[in-house]
PDB file of C-alpha atoms and ligand atoms in Angstrom:
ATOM      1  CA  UNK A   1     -53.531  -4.854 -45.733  1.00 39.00           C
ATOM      2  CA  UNK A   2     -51.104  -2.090 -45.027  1.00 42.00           C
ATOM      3  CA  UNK A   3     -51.341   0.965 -46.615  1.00 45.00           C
ATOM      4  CA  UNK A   4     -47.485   1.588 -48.015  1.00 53.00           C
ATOM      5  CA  UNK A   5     -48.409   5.378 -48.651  1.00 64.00           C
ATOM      6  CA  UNK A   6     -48.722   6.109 -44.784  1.00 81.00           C
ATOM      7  CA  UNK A   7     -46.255   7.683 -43.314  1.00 88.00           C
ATOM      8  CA  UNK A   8     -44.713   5.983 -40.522  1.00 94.00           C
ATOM      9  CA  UNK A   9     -45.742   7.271 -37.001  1.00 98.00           C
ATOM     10  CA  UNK A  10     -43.675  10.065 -36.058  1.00 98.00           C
ATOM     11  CA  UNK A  11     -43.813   8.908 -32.424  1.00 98.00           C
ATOM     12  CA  UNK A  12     -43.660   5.264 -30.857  1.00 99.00           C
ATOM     13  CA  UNK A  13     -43.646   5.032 -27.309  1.00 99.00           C
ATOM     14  CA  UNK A  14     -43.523   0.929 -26.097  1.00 99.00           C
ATOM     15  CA  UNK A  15     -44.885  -0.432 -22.769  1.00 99.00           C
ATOM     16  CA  UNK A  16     -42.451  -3.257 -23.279  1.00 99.00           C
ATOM     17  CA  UNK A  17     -44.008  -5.729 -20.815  1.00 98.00           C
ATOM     18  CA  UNK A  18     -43.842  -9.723 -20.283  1.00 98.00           C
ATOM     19  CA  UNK A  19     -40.246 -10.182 -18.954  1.00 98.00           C
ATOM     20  CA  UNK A  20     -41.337 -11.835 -15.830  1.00 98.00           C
ATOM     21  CA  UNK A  21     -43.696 -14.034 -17.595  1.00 98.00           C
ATOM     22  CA  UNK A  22     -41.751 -14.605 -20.362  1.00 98.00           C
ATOM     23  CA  UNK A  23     -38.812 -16.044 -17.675  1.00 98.00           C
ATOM     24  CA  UNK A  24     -41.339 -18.242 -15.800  1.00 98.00           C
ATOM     25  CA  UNK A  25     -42.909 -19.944 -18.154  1.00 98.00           C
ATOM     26  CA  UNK A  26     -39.299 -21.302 -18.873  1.00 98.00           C
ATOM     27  CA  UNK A  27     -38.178 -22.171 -15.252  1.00 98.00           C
ATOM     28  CA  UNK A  28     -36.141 -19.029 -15.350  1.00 98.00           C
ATOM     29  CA  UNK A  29     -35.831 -16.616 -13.389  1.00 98.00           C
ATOM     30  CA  UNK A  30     -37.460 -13.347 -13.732  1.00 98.00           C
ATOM     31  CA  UNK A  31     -34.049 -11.785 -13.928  1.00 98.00           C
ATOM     32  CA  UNK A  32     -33.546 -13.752 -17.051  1.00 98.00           C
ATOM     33  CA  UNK A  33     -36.159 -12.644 -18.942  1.00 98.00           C
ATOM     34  CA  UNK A  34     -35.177  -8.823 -17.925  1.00 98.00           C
ATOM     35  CA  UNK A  35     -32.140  -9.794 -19.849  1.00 98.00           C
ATOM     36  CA  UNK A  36     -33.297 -11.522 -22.868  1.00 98.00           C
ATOM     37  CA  UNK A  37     -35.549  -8.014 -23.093  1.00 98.00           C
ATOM     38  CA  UNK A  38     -32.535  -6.350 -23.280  1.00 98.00           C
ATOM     39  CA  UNK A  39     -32.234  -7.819 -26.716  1.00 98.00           C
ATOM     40  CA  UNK A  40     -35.557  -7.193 -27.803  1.00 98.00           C
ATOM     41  CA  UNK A  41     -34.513  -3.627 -27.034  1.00 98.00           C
ATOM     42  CA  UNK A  42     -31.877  -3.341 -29.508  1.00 98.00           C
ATOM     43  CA  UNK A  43     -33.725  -5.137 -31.707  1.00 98.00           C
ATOM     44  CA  UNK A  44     -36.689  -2.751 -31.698  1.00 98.00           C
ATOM     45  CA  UNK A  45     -34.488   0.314 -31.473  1.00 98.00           C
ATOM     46  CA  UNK A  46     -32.626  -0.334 -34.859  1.00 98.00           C
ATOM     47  CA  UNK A  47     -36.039  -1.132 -36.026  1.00 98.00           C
ATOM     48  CA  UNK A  48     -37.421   2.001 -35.235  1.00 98.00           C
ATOM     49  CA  UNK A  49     -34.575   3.780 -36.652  1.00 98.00           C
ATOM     50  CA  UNK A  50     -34.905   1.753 -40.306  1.00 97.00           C
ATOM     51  CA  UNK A  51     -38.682   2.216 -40.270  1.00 97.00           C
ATOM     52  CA  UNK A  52     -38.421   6.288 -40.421  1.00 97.00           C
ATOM     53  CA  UNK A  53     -40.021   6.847 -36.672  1.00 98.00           C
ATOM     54  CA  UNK A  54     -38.860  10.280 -35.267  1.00 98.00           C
ATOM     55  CA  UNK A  55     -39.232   9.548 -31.902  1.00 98.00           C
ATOM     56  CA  UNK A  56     -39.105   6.446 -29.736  1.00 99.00           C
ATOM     57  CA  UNK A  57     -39.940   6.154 -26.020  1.00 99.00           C
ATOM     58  CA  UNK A  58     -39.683   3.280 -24.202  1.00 99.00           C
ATOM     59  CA  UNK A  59     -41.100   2.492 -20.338  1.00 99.00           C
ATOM     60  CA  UNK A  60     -38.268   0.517 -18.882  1.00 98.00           C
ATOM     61  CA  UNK A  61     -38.839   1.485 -15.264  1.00 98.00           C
ATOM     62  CA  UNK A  62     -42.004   3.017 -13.489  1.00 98.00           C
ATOM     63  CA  UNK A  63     -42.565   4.737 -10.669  1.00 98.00           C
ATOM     64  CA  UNK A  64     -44.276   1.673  -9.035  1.00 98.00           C
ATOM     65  CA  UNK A  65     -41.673  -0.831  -9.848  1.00 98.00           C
ATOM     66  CA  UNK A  66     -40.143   0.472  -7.172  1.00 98.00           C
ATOM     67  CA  UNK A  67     -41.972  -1.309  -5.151  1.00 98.00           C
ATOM     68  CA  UNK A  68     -40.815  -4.860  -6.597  1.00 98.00           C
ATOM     69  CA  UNK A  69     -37.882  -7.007  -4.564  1.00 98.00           C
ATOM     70  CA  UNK A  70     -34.684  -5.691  -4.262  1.00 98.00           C
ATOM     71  CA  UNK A  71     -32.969  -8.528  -6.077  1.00 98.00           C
ATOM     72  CA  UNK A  72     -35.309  -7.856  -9.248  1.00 98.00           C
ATOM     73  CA  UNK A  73     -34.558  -4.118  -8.845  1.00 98.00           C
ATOM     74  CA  UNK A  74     -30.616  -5.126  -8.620  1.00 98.00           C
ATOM     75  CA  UNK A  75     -30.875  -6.343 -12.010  1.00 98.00           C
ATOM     76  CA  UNK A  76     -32.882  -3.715 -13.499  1.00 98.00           C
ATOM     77  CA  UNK A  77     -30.504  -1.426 -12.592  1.00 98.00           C
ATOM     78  CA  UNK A  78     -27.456  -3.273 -13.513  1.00 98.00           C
ATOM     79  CA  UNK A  79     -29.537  -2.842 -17.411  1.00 98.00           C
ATOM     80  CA  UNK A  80     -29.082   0.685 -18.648  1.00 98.00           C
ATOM     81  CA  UNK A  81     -25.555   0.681 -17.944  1.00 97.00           C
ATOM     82  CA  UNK A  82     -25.112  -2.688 -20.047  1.00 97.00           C
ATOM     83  CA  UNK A  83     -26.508  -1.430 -22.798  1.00 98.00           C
ATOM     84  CA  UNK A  84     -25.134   2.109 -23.277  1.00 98.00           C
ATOM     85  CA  UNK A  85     -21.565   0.175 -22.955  1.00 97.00           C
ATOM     86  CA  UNK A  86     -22.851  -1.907 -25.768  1.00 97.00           C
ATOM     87  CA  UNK A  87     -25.041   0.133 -27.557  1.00 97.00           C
ATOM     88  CA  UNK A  88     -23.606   3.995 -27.449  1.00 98.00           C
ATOM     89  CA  UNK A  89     -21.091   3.454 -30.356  1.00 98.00           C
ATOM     90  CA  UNK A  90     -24.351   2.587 -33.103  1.00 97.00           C
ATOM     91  CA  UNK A  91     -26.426   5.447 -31.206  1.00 98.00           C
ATOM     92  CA  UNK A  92     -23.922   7.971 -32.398  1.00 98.00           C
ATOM     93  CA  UNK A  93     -22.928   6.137 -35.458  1.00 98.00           C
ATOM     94  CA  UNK A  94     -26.725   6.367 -36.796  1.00 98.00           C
ATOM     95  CA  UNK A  95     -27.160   9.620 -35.434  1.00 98.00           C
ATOM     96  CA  UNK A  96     -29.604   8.728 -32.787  1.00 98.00           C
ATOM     97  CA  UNK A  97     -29.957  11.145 -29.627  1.00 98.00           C
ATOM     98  CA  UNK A  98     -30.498   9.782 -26.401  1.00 98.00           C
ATOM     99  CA  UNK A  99     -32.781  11.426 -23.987  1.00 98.00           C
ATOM    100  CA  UNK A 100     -34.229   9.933 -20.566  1.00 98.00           C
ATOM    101  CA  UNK A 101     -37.787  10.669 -18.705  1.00 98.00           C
ATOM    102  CA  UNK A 102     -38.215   9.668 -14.888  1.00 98.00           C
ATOM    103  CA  UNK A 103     -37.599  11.162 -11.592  1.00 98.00           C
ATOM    104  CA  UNK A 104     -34.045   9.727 -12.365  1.00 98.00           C
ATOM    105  CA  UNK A 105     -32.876  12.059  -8.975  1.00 97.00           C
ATOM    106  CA  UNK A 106     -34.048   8.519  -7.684  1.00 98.00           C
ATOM    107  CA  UNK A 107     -31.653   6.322  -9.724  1.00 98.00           C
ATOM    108  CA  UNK A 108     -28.787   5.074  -8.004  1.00 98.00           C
ATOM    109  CA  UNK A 109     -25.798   6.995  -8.481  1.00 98.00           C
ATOM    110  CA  UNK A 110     -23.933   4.844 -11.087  1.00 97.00           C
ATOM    111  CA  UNK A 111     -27.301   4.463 -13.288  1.00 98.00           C
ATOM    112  CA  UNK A 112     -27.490   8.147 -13.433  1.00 98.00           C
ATOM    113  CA  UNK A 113     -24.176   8.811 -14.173  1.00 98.00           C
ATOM    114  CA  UNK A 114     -24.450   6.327 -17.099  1.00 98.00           C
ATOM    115  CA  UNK A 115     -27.914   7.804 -18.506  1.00 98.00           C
ATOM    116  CA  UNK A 116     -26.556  11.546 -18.330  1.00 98.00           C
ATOM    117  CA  UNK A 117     -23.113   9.828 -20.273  1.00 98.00           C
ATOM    118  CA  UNK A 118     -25.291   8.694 -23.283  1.00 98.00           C
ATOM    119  CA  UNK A 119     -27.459  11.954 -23.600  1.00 98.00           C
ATOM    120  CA  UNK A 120     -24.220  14.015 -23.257  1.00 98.00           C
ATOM    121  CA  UNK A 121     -22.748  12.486 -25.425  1.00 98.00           C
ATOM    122  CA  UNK A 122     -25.270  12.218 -28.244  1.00 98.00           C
ATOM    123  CA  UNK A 123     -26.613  15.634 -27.540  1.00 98.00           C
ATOM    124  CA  UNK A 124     -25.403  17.188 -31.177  1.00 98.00           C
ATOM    125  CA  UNK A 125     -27.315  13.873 -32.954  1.00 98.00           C
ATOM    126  CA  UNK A 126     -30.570  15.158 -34.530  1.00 98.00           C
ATOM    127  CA  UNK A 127     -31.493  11.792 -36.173  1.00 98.00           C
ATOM    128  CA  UNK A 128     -34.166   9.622 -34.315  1.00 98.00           C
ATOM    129  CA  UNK A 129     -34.990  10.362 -30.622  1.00 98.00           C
ATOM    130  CA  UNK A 130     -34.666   7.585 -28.203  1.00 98.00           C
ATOM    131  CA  UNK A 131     -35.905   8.090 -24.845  1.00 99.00           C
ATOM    132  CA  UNK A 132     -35.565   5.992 -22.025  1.00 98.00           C
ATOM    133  CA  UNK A 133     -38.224   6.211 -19.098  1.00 98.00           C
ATOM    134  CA  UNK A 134     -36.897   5.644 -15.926  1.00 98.00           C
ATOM    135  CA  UNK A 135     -38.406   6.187 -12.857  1.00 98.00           C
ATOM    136  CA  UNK A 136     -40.802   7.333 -14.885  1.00 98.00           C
ATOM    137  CA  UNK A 137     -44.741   7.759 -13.691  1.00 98.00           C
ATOM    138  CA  UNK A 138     -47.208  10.098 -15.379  1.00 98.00           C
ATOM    139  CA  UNK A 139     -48.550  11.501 -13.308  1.00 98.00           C
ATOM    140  CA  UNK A 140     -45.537  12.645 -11.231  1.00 98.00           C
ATOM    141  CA  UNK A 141     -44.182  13.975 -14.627  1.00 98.00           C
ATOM    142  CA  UNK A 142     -47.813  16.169 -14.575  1.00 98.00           C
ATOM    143  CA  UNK A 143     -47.288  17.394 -10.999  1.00 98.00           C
ATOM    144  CA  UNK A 144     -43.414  18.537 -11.673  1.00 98.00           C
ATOM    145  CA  UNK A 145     -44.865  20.260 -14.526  1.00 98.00           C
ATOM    146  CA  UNK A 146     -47.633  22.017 -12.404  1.00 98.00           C
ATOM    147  CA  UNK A 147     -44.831  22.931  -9.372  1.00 98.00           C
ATOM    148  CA  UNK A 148     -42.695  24.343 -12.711  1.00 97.00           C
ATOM    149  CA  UNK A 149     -45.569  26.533 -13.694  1.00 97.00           C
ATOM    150  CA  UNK A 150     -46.382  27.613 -10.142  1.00 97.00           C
ATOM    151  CA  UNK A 151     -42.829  28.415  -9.163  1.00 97.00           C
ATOM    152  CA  UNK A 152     -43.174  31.037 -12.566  1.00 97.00           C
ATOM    153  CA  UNK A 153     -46.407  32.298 -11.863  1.00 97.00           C
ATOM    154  CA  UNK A 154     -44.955  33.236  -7.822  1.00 97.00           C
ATOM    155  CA  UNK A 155     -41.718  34.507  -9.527  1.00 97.00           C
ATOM    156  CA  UNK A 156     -43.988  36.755 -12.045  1.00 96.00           C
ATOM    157  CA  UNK A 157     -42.610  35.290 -15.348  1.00 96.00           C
ATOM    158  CA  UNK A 158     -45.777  33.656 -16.439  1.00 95.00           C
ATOM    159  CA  UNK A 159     -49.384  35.088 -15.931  1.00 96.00           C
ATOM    160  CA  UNK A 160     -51.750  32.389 -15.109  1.00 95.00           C
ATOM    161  CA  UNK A 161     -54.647  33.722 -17.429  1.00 96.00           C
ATOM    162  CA  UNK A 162     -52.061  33.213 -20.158  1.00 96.00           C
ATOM    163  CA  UNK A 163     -51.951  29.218 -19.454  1.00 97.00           C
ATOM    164  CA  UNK A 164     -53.021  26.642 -22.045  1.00 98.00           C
ATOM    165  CA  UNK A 165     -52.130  23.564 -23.263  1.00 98.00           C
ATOM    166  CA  UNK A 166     -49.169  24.574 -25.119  1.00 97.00           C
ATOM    167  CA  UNK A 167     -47.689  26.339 -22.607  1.00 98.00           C
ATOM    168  CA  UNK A 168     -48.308  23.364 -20.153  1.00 98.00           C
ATOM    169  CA  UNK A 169     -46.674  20.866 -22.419  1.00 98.00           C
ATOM    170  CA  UNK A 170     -43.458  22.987 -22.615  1.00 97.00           C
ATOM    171  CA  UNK A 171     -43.066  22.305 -18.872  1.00 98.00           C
ATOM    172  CA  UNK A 172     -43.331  18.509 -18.970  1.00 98.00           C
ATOM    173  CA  UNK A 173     -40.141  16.326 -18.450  1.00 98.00           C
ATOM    174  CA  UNK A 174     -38.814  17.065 -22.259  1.00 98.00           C
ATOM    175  CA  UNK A 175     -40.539  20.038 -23.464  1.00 97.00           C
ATOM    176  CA  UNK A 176     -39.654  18.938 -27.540  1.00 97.00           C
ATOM    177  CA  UNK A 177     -41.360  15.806 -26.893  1.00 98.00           C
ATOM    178  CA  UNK A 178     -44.407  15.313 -29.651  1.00 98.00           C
ATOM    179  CA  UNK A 179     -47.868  13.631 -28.640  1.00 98.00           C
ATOM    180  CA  UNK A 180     -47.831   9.573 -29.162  1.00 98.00           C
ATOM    181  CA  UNK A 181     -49.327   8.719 -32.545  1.00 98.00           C
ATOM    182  CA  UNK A 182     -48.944   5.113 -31.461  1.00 98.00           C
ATOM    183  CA  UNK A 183     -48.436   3.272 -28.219  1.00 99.00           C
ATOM    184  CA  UNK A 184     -47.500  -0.224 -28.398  1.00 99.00           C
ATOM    185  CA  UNK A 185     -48.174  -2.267 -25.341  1.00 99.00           C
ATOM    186  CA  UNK A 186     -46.589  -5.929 -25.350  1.00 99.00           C
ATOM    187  CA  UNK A 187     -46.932  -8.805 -22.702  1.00 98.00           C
ATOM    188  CA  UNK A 188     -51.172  -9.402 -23.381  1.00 98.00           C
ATOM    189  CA  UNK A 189     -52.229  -6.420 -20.580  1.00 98.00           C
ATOM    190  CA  UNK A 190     -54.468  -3.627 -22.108  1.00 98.00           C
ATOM    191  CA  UNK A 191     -53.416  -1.066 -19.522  1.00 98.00           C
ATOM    192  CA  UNK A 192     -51.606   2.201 -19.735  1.00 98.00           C
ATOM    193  CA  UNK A 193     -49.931   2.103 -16.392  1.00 98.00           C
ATOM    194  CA  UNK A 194     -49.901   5.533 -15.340  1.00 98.00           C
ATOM    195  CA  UNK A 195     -47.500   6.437 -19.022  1.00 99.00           C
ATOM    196  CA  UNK A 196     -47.239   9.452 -20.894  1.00 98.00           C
ATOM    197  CA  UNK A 197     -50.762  10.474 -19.514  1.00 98.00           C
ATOM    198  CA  UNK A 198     -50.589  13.680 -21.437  1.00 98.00           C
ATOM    199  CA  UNK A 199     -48.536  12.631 -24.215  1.00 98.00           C
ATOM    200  CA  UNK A 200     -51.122  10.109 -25.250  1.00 98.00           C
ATOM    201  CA  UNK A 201     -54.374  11.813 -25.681  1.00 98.00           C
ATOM    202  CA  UNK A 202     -55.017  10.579 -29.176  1.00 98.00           C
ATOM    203  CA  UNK A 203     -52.257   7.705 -29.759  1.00 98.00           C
ATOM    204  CA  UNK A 204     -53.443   4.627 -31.343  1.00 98.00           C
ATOM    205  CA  UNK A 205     -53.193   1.576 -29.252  1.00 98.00           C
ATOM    206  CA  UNK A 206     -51.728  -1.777 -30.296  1.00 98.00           C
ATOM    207  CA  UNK A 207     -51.539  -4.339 -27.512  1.00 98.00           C
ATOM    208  CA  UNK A 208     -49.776  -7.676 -28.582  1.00 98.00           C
ATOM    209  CA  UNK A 209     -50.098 -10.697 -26.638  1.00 98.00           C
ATOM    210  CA  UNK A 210     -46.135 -11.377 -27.390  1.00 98.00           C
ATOM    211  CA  UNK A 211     -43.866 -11.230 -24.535  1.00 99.00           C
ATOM    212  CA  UNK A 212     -41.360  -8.522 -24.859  1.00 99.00           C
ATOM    213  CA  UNK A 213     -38.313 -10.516 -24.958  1.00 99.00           C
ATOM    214  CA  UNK A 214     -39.853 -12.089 -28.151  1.00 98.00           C
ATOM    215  CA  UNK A 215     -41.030  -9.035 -29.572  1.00 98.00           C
ATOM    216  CA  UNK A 216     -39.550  -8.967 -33.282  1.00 98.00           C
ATOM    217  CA  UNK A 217     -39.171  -6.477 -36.334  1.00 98.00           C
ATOM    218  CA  UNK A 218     -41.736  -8.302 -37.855  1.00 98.00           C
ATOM    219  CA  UNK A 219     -43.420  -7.867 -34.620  1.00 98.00           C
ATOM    220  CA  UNK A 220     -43.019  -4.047 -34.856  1.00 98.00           C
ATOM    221  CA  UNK A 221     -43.917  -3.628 -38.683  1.00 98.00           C
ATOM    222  CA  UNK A 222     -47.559  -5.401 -37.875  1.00 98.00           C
ATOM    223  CA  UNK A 223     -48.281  -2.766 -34.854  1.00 98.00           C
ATOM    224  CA  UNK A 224     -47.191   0.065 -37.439  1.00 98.00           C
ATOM    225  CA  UNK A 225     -49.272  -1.613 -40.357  1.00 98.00           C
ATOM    226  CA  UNK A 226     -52.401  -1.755 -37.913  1.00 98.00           C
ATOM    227  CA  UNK A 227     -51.337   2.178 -36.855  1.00 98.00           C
ATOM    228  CA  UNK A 228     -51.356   3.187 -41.152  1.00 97.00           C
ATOM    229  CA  UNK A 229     -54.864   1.006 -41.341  1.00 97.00           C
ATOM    230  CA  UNK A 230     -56.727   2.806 -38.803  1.00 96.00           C
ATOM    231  CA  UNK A 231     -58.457   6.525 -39.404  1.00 95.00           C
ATOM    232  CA  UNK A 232     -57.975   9.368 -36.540  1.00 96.00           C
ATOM    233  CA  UNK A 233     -60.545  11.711 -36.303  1.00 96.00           C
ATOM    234  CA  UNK A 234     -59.113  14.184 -33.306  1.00 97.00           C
ATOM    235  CA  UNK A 235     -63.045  14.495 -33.033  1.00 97.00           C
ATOM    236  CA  UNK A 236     -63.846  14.830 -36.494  1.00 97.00           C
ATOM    237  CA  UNK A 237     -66.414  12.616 -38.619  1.00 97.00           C
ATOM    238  CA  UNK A 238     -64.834  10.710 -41.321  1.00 95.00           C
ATOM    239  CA  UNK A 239     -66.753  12.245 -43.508  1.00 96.00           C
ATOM    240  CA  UNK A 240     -65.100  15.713 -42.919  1.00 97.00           C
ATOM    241  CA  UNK A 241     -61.709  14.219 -42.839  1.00 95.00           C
ATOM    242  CA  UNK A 242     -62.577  12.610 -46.319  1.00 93.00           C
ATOM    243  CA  UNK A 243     -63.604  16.522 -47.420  1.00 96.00           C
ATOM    244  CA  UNK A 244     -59.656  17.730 -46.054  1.00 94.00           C
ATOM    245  CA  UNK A 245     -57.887  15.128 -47.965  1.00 90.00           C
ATOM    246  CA  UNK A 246     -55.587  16.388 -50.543  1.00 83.00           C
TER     247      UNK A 246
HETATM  248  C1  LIG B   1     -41.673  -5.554 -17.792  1.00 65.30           C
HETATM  249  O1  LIG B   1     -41.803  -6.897 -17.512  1.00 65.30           O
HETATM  250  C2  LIG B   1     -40.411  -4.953 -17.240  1.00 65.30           C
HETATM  251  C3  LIG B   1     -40.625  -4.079 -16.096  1.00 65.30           C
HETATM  252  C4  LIG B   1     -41.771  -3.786 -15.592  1.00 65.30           C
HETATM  253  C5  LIG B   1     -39.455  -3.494 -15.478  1.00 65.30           C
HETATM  254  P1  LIG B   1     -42.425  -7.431 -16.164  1.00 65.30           P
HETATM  255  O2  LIG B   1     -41.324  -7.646 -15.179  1.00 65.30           O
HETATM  256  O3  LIG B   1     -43.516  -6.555 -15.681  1.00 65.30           O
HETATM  257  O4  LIG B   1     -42.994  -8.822 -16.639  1.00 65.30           O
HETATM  258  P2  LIG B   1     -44.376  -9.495 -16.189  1.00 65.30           P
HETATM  259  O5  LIG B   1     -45.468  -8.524 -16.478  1.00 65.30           O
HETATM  260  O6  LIG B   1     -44.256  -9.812 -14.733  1.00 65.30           O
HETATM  261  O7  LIG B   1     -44.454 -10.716 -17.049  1.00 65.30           O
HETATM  262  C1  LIG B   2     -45.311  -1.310 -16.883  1.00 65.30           C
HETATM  263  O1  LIG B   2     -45.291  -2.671 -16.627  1.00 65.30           O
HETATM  264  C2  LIG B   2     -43.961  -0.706 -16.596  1.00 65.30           C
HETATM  265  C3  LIG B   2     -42.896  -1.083 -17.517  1.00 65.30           C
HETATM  266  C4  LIG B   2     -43.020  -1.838 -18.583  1.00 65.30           C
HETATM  267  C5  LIG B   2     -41.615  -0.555 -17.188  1.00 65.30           C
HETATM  268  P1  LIG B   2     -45.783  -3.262 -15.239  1.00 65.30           P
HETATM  269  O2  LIG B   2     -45.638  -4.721 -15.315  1.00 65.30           O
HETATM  270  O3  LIG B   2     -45.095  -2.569 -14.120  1.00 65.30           O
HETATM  271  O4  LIG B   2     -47.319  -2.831 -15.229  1.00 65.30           O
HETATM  272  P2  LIG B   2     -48.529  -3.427 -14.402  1.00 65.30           P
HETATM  273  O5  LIG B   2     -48.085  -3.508 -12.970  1.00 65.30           O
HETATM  274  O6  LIG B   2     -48.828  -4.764 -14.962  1.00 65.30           O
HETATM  275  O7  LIG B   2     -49.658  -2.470 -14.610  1.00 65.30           O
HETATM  276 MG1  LIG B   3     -45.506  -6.545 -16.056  1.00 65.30          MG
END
């Protein structure tokens, strides 16, 4: 049963997995099913937006995809630009802001240019937070935020007894960005695949065996009922977290 007085989780982040799969198991190919998750995207975002989540980050590209043929990498790049053509009059319609996560120095030029287009230009929104990773690994994001720290520490802004985990967080890719209270992984794999390392020290994790381009609202609402059912402690005992309850 879901528990309707829950709040909703303040931040989603989505390893939106299962394209590939999705498109083979069909005789398509694995292109296709990058674009039918295109619509699972939209689907999810205005979703997100109804259900009251504050932010919403979504893995669209790692670090180690990379790696993957050049054809398949074509088409994942032809993507963002697609769908900020499509999809940028709603965003600032509904007030979303767009924000992106990566090494996206490594994006093609024309990718880039399109990303930085949709955060410019819903910079002023302060409704829901959508953020694209893209290019994204974890632990790079980690080691830019060490070389950050190190390069104020040399230039004497930042003593390095004074360091602690709030001060470490501010120098991650978006300093504003809140820990994961849920991370949804699609697609049937129970891996994190080296995202939000930091961000998701104590998210709850829903893995669906759906394949993301058939990932529905419906889809969504179960992974945030299953969130609302479950109890985090942060370390507690339940019984002490009963004792806090207003
Ligand atoms: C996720 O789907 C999209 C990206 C990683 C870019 P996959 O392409 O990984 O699909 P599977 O896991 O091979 O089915
Ligand atoms: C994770 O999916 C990355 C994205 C969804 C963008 P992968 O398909 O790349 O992950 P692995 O290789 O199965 O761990
Ligand atoms: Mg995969």
């Amino acid at each position: 049963m879901s528990c309707d007085t829950s709040p909703a989780p303040r931040h989603v982040a989505i390893v939106m997995d299962g394209n590939g799969r999705w498109a083979e198991r069909r005789g398509l190919a694995r292109t296709q099913g990058h674009r039918a998750g295109v619509e699972a995207v939209r689907r999810t975002v205005r979703a997100a937006r109804e259900l009251g989540v504050g932010w919403l980050t979504l893995y669209a590209f790692s670090s180690e995809n990379w790696k993957r043929p050049k054809r398949e990498i074509d088409v994942l790049m032809s993507l963002p630009e697609e769908f900020f053509d499509r999809e940028l009059p709603e965003a600032i319609e509904k007030n979303v802001r767009i924000l992106a996560i990566g090494r996206l120095s490594r994006l093609p030029a024309r990718v880039r240019a399109a990303v930085e287009d949709a955060v410019q230009r819903t910079a002023h929104n302060d409704g829901m937070r959508l953020v694209f990773a893209l290019s994204y690994g974890g632990r790079a994001e980690i080691v830019d935020a060490a070389r950050r720290l190190l390069q104020n520490c040399n230039a004497g802004q930042l003593d390095s007894a004074a360091l602690d985990e709030k001060i470490f967080a501010a120098h991650l890719d978006l300093a504003e960005m809140p820990d994961v209270d849920l991370l949804i992984r699609t697609g049937a794999e129970q891996r994190v695949s080296n995202f939000l390392l930091w961000q998701i020290a104590y998210a709850e994790i829903v893995c669906s065996g759906v394949m993301w381009p058939d990932f529905q609202r419906r889809h969504f609402e179960s992974a945030i009922a299953e969130y609302q059912r479950r109890e985090r402690r942060f370390g507690l005992t339940g019984a002490q977290l009963r004792a806090a309850a207003p």
